[in-house]
Short mmCIF file of C-alpha atoms in Angstrom, two decimals:
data_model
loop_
_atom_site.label_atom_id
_atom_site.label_comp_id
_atom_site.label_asym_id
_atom_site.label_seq_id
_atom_site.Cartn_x
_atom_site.Cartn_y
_atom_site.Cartn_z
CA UNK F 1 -26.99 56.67 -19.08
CA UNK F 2 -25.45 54.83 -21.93
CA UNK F 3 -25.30 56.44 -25.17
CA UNK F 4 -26.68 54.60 -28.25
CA UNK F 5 -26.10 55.42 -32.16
CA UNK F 6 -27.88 53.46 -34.63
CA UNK F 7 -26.83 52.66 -38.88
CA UNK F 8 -28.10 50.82 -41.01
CA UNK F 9 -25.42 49.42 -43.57
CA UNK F 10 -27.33 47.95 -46.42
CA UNK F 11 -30.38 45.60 -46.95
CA UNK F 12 -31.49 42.64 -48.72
CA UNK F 13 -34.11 40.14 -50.14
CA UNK F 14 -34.46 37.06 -48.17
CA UNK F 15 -35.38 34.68 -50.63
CA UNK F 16 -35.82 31.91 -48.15
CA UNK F 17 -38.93 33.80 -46.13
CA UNK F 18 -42.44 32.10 -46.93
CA UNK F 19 -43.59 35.59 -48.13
CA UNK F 20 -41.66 38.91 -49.46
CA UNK F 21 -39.70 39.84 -46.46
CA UNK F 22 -36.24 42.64 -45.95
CA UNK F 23 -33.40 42.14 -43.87
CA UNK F 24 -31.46 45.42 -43.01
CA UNK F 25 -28.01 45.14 -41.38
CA UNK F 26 -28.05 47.38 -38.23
CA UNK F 27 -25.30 48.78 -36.60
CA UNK F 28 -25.46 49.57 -32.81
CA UNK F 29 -22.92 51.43 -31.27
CA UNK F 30 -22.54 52.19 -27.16
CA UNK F 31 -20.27 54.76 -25.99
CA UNK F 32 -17.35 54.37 -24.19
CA UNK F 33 -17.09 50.64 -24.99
CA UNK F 34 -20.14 50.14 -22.81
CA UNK F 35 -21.05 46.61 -21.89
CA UNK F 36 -24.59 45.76 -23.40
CA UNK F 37 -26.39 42.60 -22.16
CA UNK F 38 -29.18 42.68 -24.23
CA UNK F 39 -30.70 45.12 -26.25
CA UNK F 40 -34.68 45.41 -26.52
CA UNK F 41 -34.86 47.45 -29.98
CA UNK F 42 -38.78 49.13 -31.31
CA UNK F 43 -38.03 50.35 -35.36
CA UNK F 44 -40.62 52.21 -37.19
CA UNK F 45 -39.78 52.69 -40.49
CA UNK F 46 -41.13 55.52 -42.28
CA UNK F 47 -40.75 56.86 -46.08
CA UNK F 48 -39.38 60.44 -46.28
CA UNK F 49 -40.57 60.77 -50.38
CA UNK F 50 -39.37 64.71 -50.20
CA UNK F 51 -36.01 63.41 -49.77
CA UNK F 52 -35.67 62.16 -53.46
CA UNK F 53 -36.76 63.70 -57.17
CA UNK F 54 -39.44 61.61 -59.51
CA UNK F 55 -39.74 61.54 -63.33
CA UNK F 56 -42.87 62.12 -64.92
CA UNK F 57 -43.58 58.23 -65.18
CA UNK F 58 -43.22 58.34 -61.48
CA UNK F 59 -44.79 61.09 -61.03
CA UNK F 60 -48.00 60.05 -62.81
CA UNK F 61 -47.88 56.83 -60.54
CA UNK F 62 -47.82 58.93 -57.19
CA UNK F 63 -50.86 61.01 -58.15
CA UNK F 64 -53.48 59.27 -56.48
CA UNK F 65 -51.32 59.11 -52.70
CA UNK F 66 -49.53 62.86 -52.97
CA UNK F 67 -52.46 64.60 -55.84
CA UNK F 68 -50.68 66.34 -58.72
CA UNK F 69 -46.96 67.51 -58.98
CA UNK F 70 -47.99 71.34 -57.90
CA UNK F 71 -48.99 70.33 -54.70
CA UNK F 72 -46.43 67.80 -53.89
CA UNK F 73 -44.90 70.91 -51.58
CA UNK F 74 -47.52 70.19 -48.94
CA UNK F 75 -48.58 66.85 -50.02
CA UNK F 76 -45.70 64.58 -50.03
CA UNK F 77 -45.27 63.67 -46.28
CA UNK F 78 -43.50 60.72 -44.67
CA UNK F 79 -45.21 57.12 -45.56
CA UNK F 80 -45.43 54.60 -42.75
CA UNK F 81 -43.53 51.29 -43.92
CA UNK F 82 -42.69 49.38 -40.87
CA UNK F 83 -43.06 48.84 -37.78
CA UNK F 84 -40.85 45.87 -35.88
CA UNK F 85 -39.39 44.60 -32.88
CA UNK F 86 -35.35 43.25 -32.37
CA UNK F 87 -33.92 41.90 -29.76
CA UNK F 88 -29.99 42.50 -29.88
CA UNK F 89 -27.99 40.41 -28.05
CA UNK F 90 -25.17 41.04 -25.32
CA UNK F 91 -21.95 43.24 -26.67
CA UNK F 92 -19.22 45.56 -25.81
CA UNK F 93 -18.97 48.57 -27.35
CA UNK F 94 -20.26 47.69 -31.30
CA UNK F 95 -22.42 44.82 -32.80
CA UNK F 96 -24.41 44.36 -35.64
CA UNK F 97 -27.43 42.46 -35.89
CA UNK F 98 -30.36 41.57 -38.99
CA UNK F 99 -33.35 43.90 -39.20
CA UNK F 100 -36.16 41.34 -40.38
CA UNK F 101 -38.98 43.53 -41.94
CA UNK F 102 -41.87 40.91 -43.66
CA UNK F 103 -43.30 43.48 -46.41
CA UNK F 104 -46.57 43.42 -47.91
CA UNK F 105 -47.42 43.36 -51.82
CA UNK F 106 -51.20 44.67 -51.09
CA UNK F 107 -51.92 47.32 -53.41
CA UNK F 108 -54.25 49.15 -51.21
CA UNK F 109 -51.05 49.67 -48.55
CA UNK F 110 -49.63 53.60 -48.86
CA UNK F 111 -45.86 52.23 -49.07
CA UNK F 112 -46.68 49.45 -51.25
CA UNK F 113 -48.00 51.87 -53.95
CA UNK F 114 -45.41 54.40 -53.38
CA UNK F 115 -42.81 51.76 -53.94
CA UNK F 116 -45.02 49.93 -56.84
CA UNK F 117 -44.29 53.18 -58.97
CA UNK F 118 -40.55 54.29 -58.40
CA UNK F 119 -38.83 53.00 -61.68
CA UNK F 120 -35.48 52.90 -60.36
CA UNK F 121 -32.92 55.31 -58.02
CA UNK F 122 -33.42 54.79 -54.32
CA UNK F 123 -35.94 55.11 -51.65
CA UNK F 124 -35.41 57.50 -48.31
CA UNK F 125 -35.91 55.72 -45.48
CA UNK F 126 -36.00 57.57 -41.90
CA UNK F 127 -35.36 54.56 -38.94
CA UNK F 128 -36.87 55.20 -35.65
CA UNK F 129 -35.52 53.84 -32.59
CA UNK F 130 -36.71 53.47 -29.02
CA UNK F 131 -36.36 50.25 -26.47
CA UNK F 132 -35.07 49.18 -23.57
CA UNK F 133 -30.94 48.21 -22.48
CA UNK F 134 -29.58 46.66 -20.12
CA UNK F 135 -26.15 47.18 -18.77
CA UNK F 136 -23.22 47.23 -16.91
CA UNK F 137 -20.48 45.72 -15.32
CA UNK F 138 -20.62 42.81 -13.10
CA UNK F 139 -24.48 43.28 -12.80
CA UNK F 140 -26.71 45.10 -14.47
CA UNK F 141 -29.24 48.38 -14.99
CA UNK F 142 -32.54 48.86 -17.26
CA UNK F 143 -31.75 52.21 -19.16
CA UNK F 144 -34.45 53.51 -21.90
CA UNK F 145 -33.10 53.93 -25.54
CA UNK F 146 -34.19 57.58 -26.15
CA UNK F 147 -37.08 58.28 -28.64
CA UNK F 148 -34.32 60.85 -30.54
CA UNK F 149 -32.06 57.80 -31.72
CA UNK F 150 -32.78 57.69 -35.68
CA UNK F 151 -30.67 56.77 -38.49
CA UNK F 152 -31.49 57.59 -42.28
CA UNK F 153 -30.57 54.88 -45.01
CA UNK F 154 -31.37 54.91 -48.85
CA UNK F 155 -32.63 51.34 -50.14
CA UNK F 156 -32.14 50.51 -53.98
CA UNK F 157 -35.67 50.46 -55.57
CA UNK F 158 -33.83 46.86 -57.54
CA UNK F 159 -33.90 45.41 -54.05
CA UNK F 160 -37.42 46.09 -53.40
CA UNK F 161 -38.58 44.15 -56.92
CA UNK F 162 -35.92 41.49 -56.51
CA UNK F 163 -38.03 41.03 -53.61
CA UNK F 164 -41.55 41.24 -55.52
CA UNK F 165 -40.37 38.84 -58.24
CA UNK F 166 -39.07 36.27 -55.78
CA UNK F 167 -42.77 35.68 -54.41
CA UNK F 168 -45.16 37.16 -57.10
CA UNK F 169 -43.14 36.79 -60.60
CA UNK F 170 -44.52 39.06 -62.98
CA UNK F 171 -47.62 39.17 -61.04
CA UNK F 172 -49.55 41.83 -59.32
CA UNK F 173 -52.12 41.33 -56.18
CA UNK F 174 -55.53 42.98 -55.64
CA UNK F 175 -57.51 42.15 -52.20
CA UNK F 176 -61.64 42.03 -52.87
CA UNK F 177 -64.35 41.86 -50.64
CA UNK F 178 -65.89 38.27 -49.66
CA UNK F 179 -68.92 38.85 -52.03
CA UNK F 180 -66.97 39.78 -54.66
CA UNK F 181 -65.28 36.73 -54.45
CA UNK F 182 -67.83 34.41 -53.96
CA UNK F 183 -69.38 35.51 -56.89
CA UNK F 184 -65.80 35.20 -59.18
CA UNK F 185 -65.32 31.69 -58.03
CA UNK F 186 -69.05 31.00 -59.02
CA UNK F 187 -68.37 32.50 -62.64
CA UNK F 188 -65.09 30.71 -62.98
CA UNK F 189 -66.71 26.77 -61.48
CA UNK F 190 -70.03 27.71 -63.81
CA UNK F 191 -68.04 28.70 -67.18
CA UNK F 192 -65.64 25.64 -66.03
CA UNK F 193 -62.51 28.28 -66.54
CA UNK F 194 -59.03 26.88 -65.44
CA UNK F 195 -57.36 29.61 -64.06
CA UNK F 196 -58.09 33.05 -62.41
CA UNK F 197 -56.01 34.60 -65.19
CA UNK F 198 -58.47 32.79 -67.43
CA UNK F 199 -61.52 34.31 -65.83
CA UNK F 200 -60.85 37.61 -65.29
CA UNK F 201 -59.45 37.55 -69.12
CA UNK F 202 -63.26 35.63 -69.95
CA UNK F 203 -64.90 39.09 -67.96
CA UNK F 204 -63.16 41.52 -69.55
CA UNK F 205 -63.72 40.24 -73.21
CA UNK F 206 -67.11 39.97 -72.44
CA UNK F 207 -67.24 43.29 -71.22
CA UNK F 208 -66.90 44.87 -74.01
CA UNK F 209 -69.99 43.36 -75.35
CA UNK F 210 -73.65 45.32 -75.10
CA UNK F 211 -75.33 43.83 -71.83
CA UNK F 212 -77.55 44.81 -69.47
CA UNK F 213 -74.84 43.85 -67.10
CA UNK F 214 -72.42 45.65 -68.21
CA UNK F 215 -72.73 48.53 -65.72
CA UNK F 216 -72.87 45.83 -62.98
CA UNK F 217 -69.63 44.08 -61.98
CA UNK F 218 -71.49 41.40 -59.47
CA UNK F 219 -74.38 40.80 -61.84
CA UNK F 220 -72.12 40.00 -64.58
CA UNK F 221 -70.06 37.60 -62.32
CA UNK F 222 -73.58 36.21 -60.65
CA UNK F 223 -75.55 36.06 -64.33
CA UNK F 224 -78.18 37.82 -62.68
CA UNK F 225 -79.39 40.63 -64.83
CA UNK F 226 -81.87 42.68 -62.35
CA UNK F 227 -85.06 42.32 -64.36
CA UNK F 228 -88.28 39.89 -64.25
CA UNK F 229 -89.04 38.84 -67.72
CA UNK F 230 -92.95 39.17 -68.65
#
């Protein structure tokens, strides 16, 4: 059976996706100069936080995924980040091929807010390989790739918010149910408000106001207050 080694040499933005997307260079290696015809590659992706140290700023931002910094010796375990598909095509011996990874900038995603608040260094990434080869020499043979192949890279947190910035400049994202919505779009189209920066700004200034509907999110948005007048 033909023996596979995997690396990843670096990453980068691609600021020509429609949405916040990674590309990691792989590098495949078969022994012995092996002839590869194809190459059908399975990558998880996986966050290994232990593998790095956090300042306190960090550290505050982590506390609601991994509790406080006492516990973080049995609380910070691996964070799932990817999982994607390659196909590599036919080579002798070593090629190198683009890892496409489309990345998500929803807040209520593990590795999002993990990544969200690292303020700089690097993030540990473990790579997971599995698939299927084929081979040989004037024909060919379906060989597994063997769960064990792995290779461990470090990506610069800069890449990760050159990648933010290129689809949500100096913007954050928030997903909310379909009520919730509903009844925002009705408080912005009522109040005639021209943005959603505008009405969540009009909400929160009139939240600090004494109403009835203060302790109500959705009855403020809805103007409903909840009682029957006399």
């Amino acid at each position: 059976m033909t023996e596979f080694s995997f690396a990843c040499t670096g990453v980068r933005a691609d600021r020509y996706a429609a949405g916040p997307t990674l590309v990691f260079r792989l590098r495949v290696t078969a022994a012995g100069e092996a002839r590869v015809h194809a190459l059908a590659l399975r990558c998880q992706i996986r966050i290994e936080p232990a593998r790095r140290g956090y300042e306190s700023a960090e550290a505050d931002g982590l506390a609601d995924l991994f509790g406080e910094r006492s516990r973080w010796g049995g609380t910070l375990q691996p964070v799932q980040f990817a999982q994607v598909s390659l196909m590599v095509p036919g080579f002798t011996g070593e090629t190198e091929a683009d890892l496409v990874v489309p990345c998500t900038y929803d807040m209520d995603v593990a590795a999002t807010r993990y990544l969200t608040a690292l303020t700089g260094g690097e993030v540990p990434l473990l790579m997971l390989f599995s698939g299927t080869a084929f081979t040989g020499v004037g024909g060919f043979q379906v060989e597994p790739v063997p769960w064990d192949r792995e290779a461990a890279f470090r990506m610069p947190v800069a890449t990760w918010r050159e990648m933010v910035e290129q689809h949500f400049p100096g913007c954050g994202w928030i997903r909310l149910p379909r009520d919730t919505m509903d009844a925002l779009l009705a408080y912005r189209s009522r109040h005639a408000l021209p943005s959603w920066e505008a009405t969540v700004e009009d909400l929160l200034e009139n939240s600090v106001a004494a109403s009835p509907t203060a302790s109500d999110p959705l009855r403020a948005l809805t103007g409903t207050t909840g009682r029957t007048d006399p």
